[in-house]
């Protein structure tokens, strides 16, 4: 008998072979008992309380909750822009600081935060310049991502020559252009009219499917959250706690905009709405 054959005979039946059991992939974001209290002049502000969450590679996780419940704070903790006051947080298995230093994520802020003295293309190119990407590749990438957010014709304009919605799209192109595996998006489409928002939602979904990025996405819109997400995290009023996590993966990866009228979509939206209500009751 060949050596390979002997080895094969020695192997136990499949279920008992640990190597064949699917190992859970390391979470991209892992929070345990995460708390953050801001030290304000008058009284401390408890922004986050006991947030436990694991986000697996390739997930699209939306955060929804009332204004001021700590959604931005949570994203800023992941980005190492705020220091949690309690609990544990890892990003790609390391501290948020180490992940930031490795440029593991792109951040799309609530306000577009573009430099007024730079043209749109030079704003989008900024991270690439900082990371030392050669000029020709910079040009190619900027053109590609400006095209994706439908701003090709505006490359030479300055931010103040664009509408608020166009500025938001430019900031999305800037976060995407260095191809980070983790994308943190804080109400990126909040300022856009509904038609543009629909279009960008569909584009973002296609991009997410094509690139296998992990996305953490803050929104106020229940349909936007359900449409985009594999999971929707519903948060309570401040201090932000997780009230419910709604699994939307059953909608499948292909989601034409019309899916929003399907019974399953409406059921998921209803569950998110109930979570938001329950969160309010919790705080009363
Ligand atoms: P959301 O994004 O859900 O609207 P935030 O995370 O921005 O909420 O804020 C959560 C709470 O923390 C709010 O009450 C806000 O006023 C407060 N807050 C945010 N940043 C600071 C800060 N730097 N100092 C004190 N309080 C803050
Ligand atoms: Mg916010």
mmCIF file of N, CA and C and ligand atoms in Angstrom, residues 38-40 45-47 65-74 82 110 186-187 218 220 238, ligand 1:
data_model
loop_
_atom_site.group_PDB
_atom_site.id
_atom_site.type_symbol
_atom_site.label_atom_id
_atom_site.label_comp_id
_atom_site.label_asym_id
_atom_site.label_seq_id
_atom_site.Cartn_x
_atom_site.Cartn_y
_atom_site.Cartn_z
ATOM 1 N N UNK A 38 -17.538 60.370 28.103
ATOM 2 C CA UNK A 38 -16.820 61.628 27.837
ATOM 3 C C UNK A 38 -16.788 62.451 29.119
ATOM 4 N N UNK A 39 -15.635 62.996 29.418
ATOM 5 C CA UNK A 39 -15.534 63.903 30.570
ATOM 6 C C UNK A 39 -15.904 65.301 30.105
ATOM 7 N N UNK A 40 -17.146 65.683 30.291
ATOM 8 C CA UNK A 40 -17.578 67.023 29.892
ATOM 9 C C UNK A 40 -17.432 67.958 31.092
ATOM 10 N N UNK A 45 -20.543 62.370 30.209
ATOM 11 C CA UNK A 45 -21.537 61.889 29.245
ATOM 12 C C UNK A 45 -21.231 60.429 28.931
ATOM 13 N N UNK A 46 -22.143 59.539 29.314
ATOM 14 C CA UNK A 46 -21.946 58.113 28.996
ATOM 15 C C UNK A 46 -22.441 57.878 27.566
ATOM 16 N N UNK A 47 -21.513 57.694 26.658
ATOM 17 C CA UNK A 47 -21.884 57.560 25.245
ATOM 18 C C UNK A 47 -22.102 56.102 24.856
ATOM 19 N N UNK A 65 -29.809 53.869 15.346
ATOM 20 C CA UNK A 65 -30.246 54.234 16.694
ATOM 21 C C UNK A 65 -30.513 55.718 16.736
ATOM 22 N N UNK A 66 -31.167 56.174 17.790
ATOM 23 C CA UNK A 66 -31.521 57.593 17.859
ATOM 24 C C UNK A 66 -30.282 58.490 17.876
ATOM 25 N N UNK A 67 -30.485 59.726 17.498
ATOM 26 C CA UNK A 67 -29.396 60.704 17.485
ATOM 27 C C UNK A 67 -28.761 60.780 18.868
ATOM 28 N N UNK A 68 -27.446 60.818 18.905
ATOM 29 C CA UNK A 68 -26.747 60.965 20.183
ATOM 30 C C UNK A 68 -26.580 59.667 20.956
ATOM 31 N N UNK A 69 -26.859 58.513 20.317
ATOM 32 C CA UNK A 69 -26.783 57.249 21.066
ATOM 33 C C UNK A 69 -25.387 56.635 21.029
ATOM 34 N N UNK A 70 -24.464 57.276 20.351
ATOM 35 C CA UNK A 70 -23.090 56.793 20.409
ATOM 36 C C UNK A 70 -22.609 56.062 19.162
ATOM 37 N N UNK A 71 -23.321 56.197 18.051
ATOM 38 C CA UNK A 71 -22.930 55.488 16.822
ATOM 39 C C UNK A 71 -21.588 56.017 16.305
ATOM 40 N N UNK A 72 -21.497 57.342 16.231
ATOM 41 C CA UNK A 72 -20.248 57.944 15.763
ATOM 42 C C UNK A 72 -19.112 57.605 16.730
ATOM 43 N N UNK A 73 -19.432 57.641 18.020
ATOM 44 C CA UNK A 73 -18.422 57.316 19.036
ATOM 45 C C UNK A 73 -17.876 55.906 18.819
ATOM 46 N N UNK A 74 -18.779 54.960 18.532
ATOM 47 C CA UNK A 74 -18.355 53.575 18.328
ATOM 48 C C UNK A 74 -17.410 53.471 17.124
ATOM 49 N N UNK A 82 -11.072 57.886 19.246
ATOM 50 C CA UNK A 82 -11.481 58.042 20.651
ATOM 51 C C UNK A 82 -10.912 56.863 21.426
ATOM 52 N N UNK A 110 -19.187 61.928 8.544
ATOM 53 C CA UNK A 110 -20.527 62.479 8.382
ATOM 54 C C UNK A 110 -20.470 63.733 7.497
ATOM 55 N N UNK A 186 -19.805 56.807 8.268
ATOM 56 C CA UNK A 186 -20.680 57.454 9.247
ATOM 57 C C UNK A 186 -21.723 58.307 8.529
ATOM 58 N N UNK A 187 -22.890 57.760 8.329
ATOM 59 C CA UNK A 187 -23.980 58.441 7.623
ATOM 60 C C UNK A 187 -23.497 59.126 6.353
ATOM 61 N N UNK A 218 -22.998 53.582 9.534
ATOM 62 C CA UNK A 218 -23.988 54.225 10.407
ATOM 63 C C UNK A 218 -25.046 54.893 9.547
ATOM 64 N N UNK A 220 -29.419 56.528 9.625
ATOM 65 C CA UNK A 220 -30.682 56.797 10.314
ATOM 66 C C UNK A 220 -31.834 56.108 9.612
ATOM 67 N N UNK A 238 -28.769 57.008 24.361
ATOM 68 C CA UNK A 238 -27.575 57.137 25.181
ATOM 69 C C UNK A 238 -27.817 56.710 26.623
HETATM 70 P P1 LIG B 1 -24.551 59.604 17.352
HETATM 71 O O1 LIG B 1 -23.490 59.494 16.325
HETATM 72 O O2 LIG B 1 -25.239 58.313 17.647
HETATM 73 O O3 LIG B 1 -25.536 60.681 17.040
HETATM 74 P P2 LIG B 1 -22.355 60.448 19.082
HETATM 75 O O4 LIG B 1 -21.493 59.249 19.154
HETATM 76 O O5 LIG B 1 -21.909 61.552 18.174
HETATM 77 O O6 LIG B 1 -23.857 60.018 18.747
HETATM 78 O O7 LIG B 1 -22.498 61.066 20.527
HETATM 79 C C1 LIG B 1 -22.930 60.320 21.645
HETATM 80 C C2 LIG B 1 -23.099 61.240 22.828
HETATM 81 O O8 LIG B 1 -21.836 61.694 23.265
HETATM 82 C C3 LIG B 1 -23.920 62.496 22.523
HETATM 83 O O9 LIG B 1 -24.710 62.805 23.637
HETATM 84 C C4 LIG B 1 -22.875 63.555 22.277
HETATM 85 O O10 LIG B 1 -23.373 64.826 22.611
HETATM 86 C C5 LIG B 1 -21.784 63.108 23.234
HETATM 87 N N1 LIG B 1 -20.436 63.505 22.785
HETATM 88 C C6 LIG B 1 -19.879 63.212 21.587
HETATM 89 N N2 LIG B 1 -18.619 63.663 21.528
HETATM 90 C C7 LIG B 1 -18.380 64.273 22.732
HETATM 91 C C8 LIG B 1 -17.255 64.947 23.304
HETATM 92 N N3 LIG B 1 -16.104 65.068 22.627
HETATM 93 N N4 LIG B 1 -17.390 65.439 24.546
HETATM 94 C C9 LIG B 1 -18.539 65.294 25.251
HETATM 95 N N5 LIG B 1 -19.630 64.668 24.776
HETATM 96 C C10 LIG B 1 -19.565 64.164 23.542
#
